[in-house]
Short mmCIF file of C-alpha atoms and ligand atoms in Angstrom, two decimals:
data_model
loop_
_atom_site.label_atom_id
_atom_site.label_comp_id
_atom_site.label_asym_id
_atom_site.label_seq_id
_atom_site.Cartn_x
_atom_site.Cartn_y
_atom_site.Cartn_z
CA UNK Z 22 57.48 70.49 70.39
CA UNK Z 23 61.15 70.21 70.11
CA UNK Z 24 63.11 67.81 68.00
CA UNK Z 25 64.13 65.41 70.77
CA UNK Z 26 60.58 65.30 72.22
CA UNK Z 27 59.10 64.74 68.67
CA UNK Z 28 61.72 61.94 68.16
CA UNK Z 29 60.74 60.26 71.52
CA UNK Z 30 57.14 60.17 70.66
CA UNK Z 31 57.71 58.88 67.08
CA UNK Z 32 59.98 56.06 68.35
CA UNK Z 33 57.48 55.07 71.12
CA UNK Z 34 54.65 54.98 68.47
CA UNK Z 35 56.61 52.31 66.63
CA UNK Z 36 56.77 50.17 69.79
CA UNK Z 37 53.00 50.64 70.36
CA UNK Z 38 51.97 49.61 66.92
CA UNK Z 39 54.33 46.65 66.95
CA UNK Z 40 52.10 44.81 69.33
CA UNK Z 41 50.04 42.10 67.49
CA UNK Z 42 51.85 42.51 64.21
CA UNK Z 43 53.47 39.47 62.54
CA UNK Z 44 56.54 41.27 61.39
CA UNK Z 45 59.17 43.56 62.83
CA UNK Z 46 58.53 47.32 62.10
CA UNK Z 47 61.92 48.29 63.38
CA UNK Z 48 63.95 46.40 60.70
CA UNK Z 49 61.34 46.44 57.96
CA UNK Z 50 62.33 47.61 54.52
CA UNK Z 51 61.26 51.12 53.45
CA UNK Z 52 60.02 50.14 50.05
CA UNK Z 53 57.28 47.58 50.72
CA UNK Z 54 56.17 46.93 47.06
CA UNK Z 55 57.07 48.18 43.63
CA UNK Z 56 55.90 47.34 40.06
CA UNK Z 57 58.02 45.07 37.94
CA UNK Z 58 57.81 47.24 34.83
CA UNK Z 59 57.89 50.85 33.84
CA UNK Z 60 54.91 52.10 31.90
CA UNK Z 61 55.43 54.84 29.28
CA UNK Z 62 52.76 57.17 28.05
CA UNK Z 63 53.00 59.40 24.93
CA UNK Z 64 52.72 63.16 25.21
CA UNK Z 65 50.53 64.63 22.49
CA UNK Z 66 51.36 67.84 20.53
CA UNK Z 67 47.97 69.22 19.55
CA UNK Z 68 48.78 72.88 19.07
CA UNK Z 69 45.16 73.52 18.44
CA UNK Z 70 43.01 71.81 20.83
CA UNK Z 71 40.26 70.59 18.49
CA UNK Z 72 38.24 67.79 19.97
CA UNK Z 73 36.54 68.45 23.21
CA UNK Z 74 37.39 65.07 24.66
CA UNK Z 75 36.73 66.19 28.16
CA UNK Z 76 32.99 65.92 27.59
CA UNK Z 77 32.61 63.53 24.65
CA UNK Z 78 34.43 60.63 26.39
CA UNK Z 79 32.36 60.81 29.57
CA UNK Z 80 29.74 58.16 30.32
CA UNK Z 81 26.20 59.40 30.18
CA UNK Z 82 25.77 58.76 33.95
CA UNK Z 83 28.85 60.98 34.73
CA UNK Z 84 27.73 63.66 32.33
CA UNK Z 85 24.40 63.64 34.00
CA UNK Z 86 25.98 64.11 37.55
CA UNK Z 87 28.11 67.01 36.21
CA UNK Z 88 24.99 68.67 34.87
CA UNK Z 89 23.23 68.15 38.16
CA UNK Z 90 26.06 69.72 40.02
CA UNK Z 91 25.66 72.84 37.87
CA UNK Z 92 29.20 72.73 36.56
CA UNK Z 93 28.04 73.04 32.92
CA UNK Z 94 26.10 76.18 32.18
CA UNK Z 95 22.81 75.87 30.48
CA UNK Z 96 23.95 77.31 27.21
CA UNK Z 97 27.38 75.78 27.20
CA UNK Z 98 29.24 75.04 24.03
CA UNK Z 99 32.33 73.00 23.44
CA UNK Z 100 34.35 76.18 22.49
CA UNK Z 101 34.27 77.66 25.93
CA UNK Z 102 35.10 74.45 27.76
CA UNK Z 103 37.97 73.53 25.39
CA UNK Z 104 39.77 76.78 25.92
CA UNK Z 105 39.74 76.44 29.76
CA UNK Z 106 41.49 73.11 29.78
CA UNK Z 107 45.21 73.79 29.30
CA UNK Z 108 46.90 74.47 32.58
CA UNK Z 109 43.91 73.34 34.60
CA UNK Z 110 46.00 70.58 36.23
CA UNK Z 111 48.11 73.19 37.88
CA UNK Z 112 45.27 75.51 38.82
CA UNK Z 113 42.79 72.96 40.11
CA UNK Z 114 42.79 69.62 41.85
CA UNK Z 115 44.19 66.81 39.67
CA UNK Z 116 42.26 63.89 38.42
CA UNK Z 117 42.94 61.16 35.94
CA UNK Z 118 40.67 62.46 33.18
CA UNK Z 119 42.22 65.93 33.45
CA UNK Z 120 45.70 64.60 33.37
CA UNK Z 121 44.97 62.58 30.20
CA UNK Z 122 43.60 65.65 28.55
CA UNK Z 123 46.68 67.63 29.42
CA UNK Z 124 48.95 64.92 28.23
CA UNK Z 125 47.12 64.80 24.94
CA UNK Z 126 47.51 68.48 24.44
CA UNK Z 127 51.19 68.33 25.43
CA UNK Z 128 50.90 70.72 28.36
CA UNK Z 129 54.30 71.29 30.05
CA UNK Z 130 54.86 73.14 33.25
CA UNK Z 131 56.53 76.58 32.65
CA UNK Z 132 58.55 76.74 35.86
CA UNK Z 133 59.41 74.70 38.90
CA UNK Z 134 56.39 76.37 40.65
CA UNK Z 135 53.90 75.01 38.14
CA UNK Z 136 54.95 71.38 38.93
CA UNK Z 137 52.91 71.53 42.10
CA UNK Z 138 49.28 72.61 42.03
CA UNK Z 139 48.81 76.22 43.08
CA UNK Z 140 46.75 75.52 46.18
CA UNK Z 141 49.36 73.18 47.61
CA UNK Z 142 52.27 75.63 47.61
CA UNK Z 143 51.86 76.64 51.22
CA UNK Z 144 51.21 73.18 52.59
CA UNK Z 145 54.41 73.48 54.60
CA UNK Z 146 53.48 76.75 56.34
CA UNK Z 147 50.62 75.67 58.52
CA UNK Z 148 50.95 71.95 58.67
CA UNK Z 149 48.29 71.40 56.12
CA UNK Z 150 48.31 69.20 53.06
CA UNK Z 151 45.54 68.20 50.75
CA UNK Z 152 43.12 65.99 52.50
CA UNK Z 153 41.16 63.02 51.36
CA UNK Z 154 37.80 64.75 52.24
CA UNK Z 155 38.65 67.69 49.86
CA UNK Z 156 39.62 65.22 47.15
CA UNK Z 157 36.40 63.38 47.49
CA UNK Z 158 34.38 66.68 47.30
CA UNK Z 159 36.29 67.68 44.17
CA UNK Z 160 35.64 64.17 42.75
CA UNK Z 161 31.93 64.38 43.45
CA UNK Z 162 31.75 67.86 41.76
CA UNK Z 163 33.32 66.51 38.69
CA UNK Z 164 30.67 63.81 38.40
CA UNK Z 165 32.49 60.86 39.86
CA UNK Z 166 30.35 58.69 42.10
CA UNK Z 167 30.92 59.45 45.83
CA UNK Z 168 28.40 58.34 48.41
CA UNK Z 169 27.26 61.17 50.71
CA UNK Z 170 28.44 59.32 53.85
CA UNK Z 171 31.98 59.40 52.68
CA UNK Z 172 32.01 63.20 52.69
CA UNK Z 173 30.88 63.35 56.32
CA UNK Z 174 33.52 60.89 57.57
CA UNK Z 175 36.69 62.09 59.27
CA UNK Z 176 38.95 61.42 56.27
CA UNK Z 177 41.98 63.52 57.26
CA UNK Z 178 45.19 62.05 56.04
CA UNK Z 179 47.58 60.20 58.48
CA UNK Z 180 50.53 61.86 60.12
CA UNK Z 181 52.89 59.57 58.17
CA UNK Z 182 51.26 60.66 54.92
CA UNK Z 183 51.44 64.27 55.87
CA UNK Z 184 55.21 63.98 56.65
CA UNK Z 185 55.92 62.20 53.39
CA UNK Z 186 53.94 64.79 51.42
CA UNK Z 187 55.86 67.66 53.10
CA UNK Z 188 59.24 65.96 52.53
CA UNK Z 189 58.51 65.58 48.85
CA UNK Z 190 57.03 69.05 48.49
CA UNK Z 191 60.02 70.74 50.24
CA UNK Z 192 62.55 68.67 48.26
CA UNK Z 193 60.90 69.74 44.94
CA UNK Z 194 60.73 73.34 45.77
CA UNK Z 195 64.26 73.40 47.15
CA UNK Z 196 63.22 74.28 50.68
CA UNK Z 197 65.46 71.63 52.15
CA UNK Z 198 68.77 73.58 51.93
CA UNK Z 199 70.60 71.50 54.52
CA UNK Z 200 70.54 68.46 52.17
CA UNK Z 201 73.41 69.82 50.18
CA UNK Z 202 73.99 70.79 46.44
CA UNK Z 203 74.24 67.18 45.19
CA UNK Z 204 70.59 66.81 46.17
CA UNK Z 205 69.37 70.32 45.54
CA UNK Z 206 70.88 70.55 42.03
CA UNK Z 207 70.15 66.95 40.96
CA UNK Z 208 68.98 66.85 37.34
CA UNK Z 209 65.87 64.63 37.87
CA UNK Z 210 64.05 67.84 38.92
CA UNK Z 211 64.19 68.98 35.34
CA UNK Z 212 62.28 65.78 34.40
CA UNK Z 213 59.58 66.22 36.99
CA UNK Z 214 56.45 67.52 35.18
CA UNK Z 215 53.97 67.36 37.96
CA UNK Z 216 53.64 66.34 41.57
CA UNK Z 217 50.50 66.31 43.76
CA UNK Z 218 49.00 64.76 46.88
CA UNK Z 219 45.58 63.16 46.88
CA UNK Z 220 45.19 62.49 43.16
CA UNK Z 221 41.78 61.18 42.01
CA UNK Z 222 41.64 58.09 39.69
CA UNK Z 223 38.40 56.46 38.73
CA UNK Z 224 38.07 52.72 38.77
CA UNK Z 225 38.74 51.68 35.13
CA UNK Z 226 36.14 48.90 35.17
CA UNK Z 227 33.28 50.67 36.99
CA UNK Z 228 32.39 54.31 36.66
CA UNK Z 229 29.71 53.92 39.37
CA UNK Z 230 32.31 53.09 42.07
CA UNK Z 231 33.91 55.67 44.41
CA UNK Z 232 37.20 56.75 42.65
CA UNK Z 233 40.53 55.85 44.20
CA UNK Z 234 42.48 58.69 45.89
CA UNK Z 235 46.21 57.97 45.71
CA UNK Z 236 48.57 59.57 48.27
CA UNK Z 237 51.07 61.01 45.85
CA UNK Z 238 51.43 61.25 42.01
CA UNK Z 239 54.77 61.93 40.31
CA UNK Z 240 54.73 62.62 36.50
CA UNK Z 241 58.18 62.09 35.20
CA UNK Z 242 59.36 62.85 31.66
CA UNK Z 243 61.57 60.12 30.20
CA UNK Z 244 62.05 61.80 26.78
CA UNK Z 245 60.57 64.72 24.84
CA UNK Z 246 57.57 62.63 23.99
CA UNK Z 247 57.00 60.25 26.93
CA UNK Z 248 56.14 60.37 30.55
CA UNK Z 249 55.77 57.84 33.43
CA UNK Z 250 52.84 58.15 35.92
CA UNK Z 251 54.10 57.05 39.28
CA UNK Z 252 51.83 56.67 42.25
CA UNK Z 253 53.22 56.48 45.82
CA UNK Z 254 51.17 55.04 48.66
CA UNK Z 255 52.09 55.45 52.27
CA UNK Z 256 51.00 52.19 54.02
CA UNK Z 257 50.16 52.37 57.63
CA UNK Z 258 50.44 49.46 60.07
CA UNK Z 259 46.68 48.77 59.72
CA UNK Z 260 47.30 47.71 56.01
CA UNK Z 261 48.87 44.56 57.34
CA UNK Z 262 46.42 43.59 60.10
CA UNK Z 263 44.35 41.33 57.72
CA UNK Z 264 44.86 39.27 54.63
CA UNK Z 265 41.79 41.06 53.22
CA UNK Z 266 43.43 44.46 53.32
CA UNK Z 267 46.56 43.18 51.61
CA UNK Z 268 44.56 41.57 48.80
CA UNK Z 269 42.48 44.72 48.40
CA UNK Z 270 45.68 46.82 47.98
CA UNK Z 271 46.98 44.38 45.34
CA UNK Z 272 43.80 44.38 43.39
CA UNK Z 273 43.69 48.16 43.38
CA UNK Z 274 47.39 48.34 42.09
CA UNK Z 275 46.48 46.01 39.27
CA UNK Z 276 43.46 48.10 38.26
CA UNK Z 277 45.56 51.21 38.33
CA UNK Z 278 48.35 49.55 36.31
CA UNK Z 279 45.79 48.69 33.67
CA UNK Z 280 45.33 52.47 33.07
CA UNK Z 281 49.05 53.23 33.23
CA UNK Z 282 49.98 53.95 36.89
CA UNK Z 283 53.09 52.39 38.38
CA UNK Z 284 52.22 51.99 42.12
CA UNK Z 285 54.89 52.06 44.77
CA UNK Z 286 54.26 51.38 48.45
CA UNK Z 287 56.43 52.63 51.32
CA UNK Z 288 56.29 51.99 55.08
CA UNK Z 289 54.24 54.66 56.90
CA UNK Z 290 56.08 53.91 60.19
CA UNK Z 291 59.42 54.83 58.52
CA UNK Z 292 57.82 58.14 57.39
CA UNK Z 293 57.38 59.05 61.02
CA UNK Z 294 61.06 58.52 61.67
CA UNK Z 295 62.74 59.79 58.44
CA UNK Z 296 60.26 60.90 55.70
CA UNK Z 297 63.16 62.56 53.81
CA UNK Z 298 64.94 59.21 53.58
CA UNK Z 299 61.70 57.56 52.55
CA UNK Z 300 61.30 59.91 49.60
CA UNK Z 301 64.85 59.33 48.50
CA UNK Z 302 64.49 55.57 48.79
CA UNK Z 303 61.44 55.92 46.53
CA UNK Z 304 63.11 58.22 43.98
CA UNK Z 305 65.96 55.72 43.78
CA UNK Z 306 63.86 52.61 43.64
CA UNK Z 307 61.69 54.10 40.85
CA UNK Z 308 64.82 55.00 38.80
CA UNK Z 309 64.07 58.74 39.01
CA UNK Z 310 67.11 59.69 40.99
CA UNK Z 311 69.82 56.93 40.93
CA UNK Z 312 72.11 56.86 44.03
CA UNK Z 313 69.72 59.25 45.83
CA UNK Z 314 70.09 57.54 49.24
CA UNK Z 315 73.94 57.62 49.31
CA UNK Z 316 73.79 61.43 48.95
CA UNK Z 317 72.00 61.74 52.26
CA UNK Z 318 73.45 62.07 55.70
CA UNK Z 319 72.77 58.92 57.79
CA UNK Z 320 72.23 56.73 54.72
CA UNK Z 321 74.22 53.90 56.47
CA UNK Z 322 71.42 53.51 59.10
CA UNK Z 323 69.77 50.14 58.57
CA UNK Z 324 66.97 50.07 61.11
CA UNK Z 325 64.76 52.45 63.08
CA UNK Z 326 66.61 51.81 66.38
CA UNK Z 327 69.83 52.93 64.86
CA UNK Z 328 68.31 56.48 64.67
CA UNK Z 329 70.01 57.50 67.97
CA UNK Z 330 72.09 60.56 68.63
CA UNK Z 331 75.79 59.62 69.04
CA UNK Z 332 76.24 62.47 71.58
CA UNK Z 333 73.20 62.37 73.91
CA UNK Z 334 72.01 58.87 72.94
CA UNK Z 335 68.27 59.99 72.66
CA UNK Z 336 66.18 58.98 69.61
CA UNK Z 337 66.45 60.99 66.41
CA UNK Z 338 63.89 61.64 63.64
CA UNK Z 339 64.32 63.77 60.51
CA UNK Z 340 61.18 65.64 59.87
CA UNK Z 341 63.08 68.58 58.51
CA UNK Z 342 66.31 68.45 56.61
CA UNK Z 343 68.48 69.94 59.38
CA UNK Z 344 67.22 67.72 62.22
CA UNK Z 345 69.80 64.97 61.54
CA UNK Z 346 73.48 65.98 61.48
CA UNK Z 347 76.44 63.78 60.78
CA UNK Z 348 79.79 64.65 62.37
CA UNK Z 349 83.07 63.23 63.60
CA UNK Z 350 82.81 62.74 67.39
CA UNK Z 351 85.53 61.04 69.51
CA UNK Z 352 87.13 59.58 66.44
CA UNK Z 353 84.14 58.12 64.87
CA UNK Z 354 81.38 59.36 62.51
CA UNK Z 355 78.02 59.67 64.31
CA UNK Z 356 74.61 61.06 63.65
CA UNK Z 357 73.43 63.75 66.04
CA UNK Z 358 70.53 66.12 66.89
CA UNK Z 359 70.93 69.61 65.41
CA UNK Z 360 71.37 71.06 68.96
CA UNK Z 361 73.86 68.34 70.14
CA UNK Z 362 75.89 68.91 66.98
CA UNK Z 363 75.83 72.70 67.38
CA UNK Z 364 76.85 72.52 71.03
CA UNK Z 365 79.69 70.10 70.35
CA UNK Z 366 80.95 72.15 67.33
CA UNK Z 367 80.77 75.34 69.43
CA UNK Z 368 82.80 73.79 72.26
CA UNK Z 369 85.23 72.34 69.85
CA UNK Z 370 85.57 75.58 68.14
CA UNK Z 371 86.22 77.47 71.33
CA UNK Z 372 88.90 74.97 72.31
CA UNK Z 373 90.70 75.74 69.12
CA UNK Z 374 90.46 79.46 69.75
CA UNK Z 375 92.11 79.07 73.23
ZN1 ZN Y 28 71.50 64.44 70.84
#
């Protein structure tokens, strides 16, 4: 599907979902909710990893479930399990307990590649990203309580969440070359310790409840000895259909804050229009990348209906960095499709050659 056709579909989906909602999607803010405070966590420095906290701190019910799943060999000893822990966050699916262990040891990613889990590196190639159903399977194998019926449900992530995931992934790995050096070389990337989709967090008050799966987790170093754990949720239109949904989200944020997660919420509908802008608004709002939005082309656009090509007047979306161009056209600065911009530039260029 080409860029203009994709844009038409995305814009018409906004009009479709608008029906019956009590607020205007078109002019809604991108950041829907953010925490009031930052929460800092210490990074440990255990050079010798001595206490096998990974097993000792588990509840007996969870330990029992892990044994039932056959993850602990019959003749296990703490020694073997201890040694396998450092770096597991990168090699395997992330969960809260694993992250806490890694922080205690003081694990640091060695390169930009090890900031994103290994199995997520090719998420951009085939349109895949980590799915909720995989996360729940992993959670179950690690002894978290997951009812069987959850595993058979169609739990694929939404299109909005996929686009937001890919925008973040490509930005971190510098795949988005068209965004320019101000963005590619920004120094917040040095502070990013870890990024993942579909991160597993158990309910802090009830180990016999299905764990939460958050859409994105960003671990940001604030100093040599401290990090912030920042969760990003992509809220679809359905989140706002009932008061009950809104209250459930708020309660979840409070529970997650109690164990140290700062939860941000962004508008899923904006992710279908400009996921790259959404990620930059989030980075700016969370204080990770100050002034991020101003560095983007089209940062002056205030509402979804302003995403229109100044040359052909058709709708625009920015699912990839080069899909939205900004240029001078008939004495004003406009945004344009990649193809419209290229055609105009070529004509203009040939005029000059004549
Ligand atoms: Zn155009």
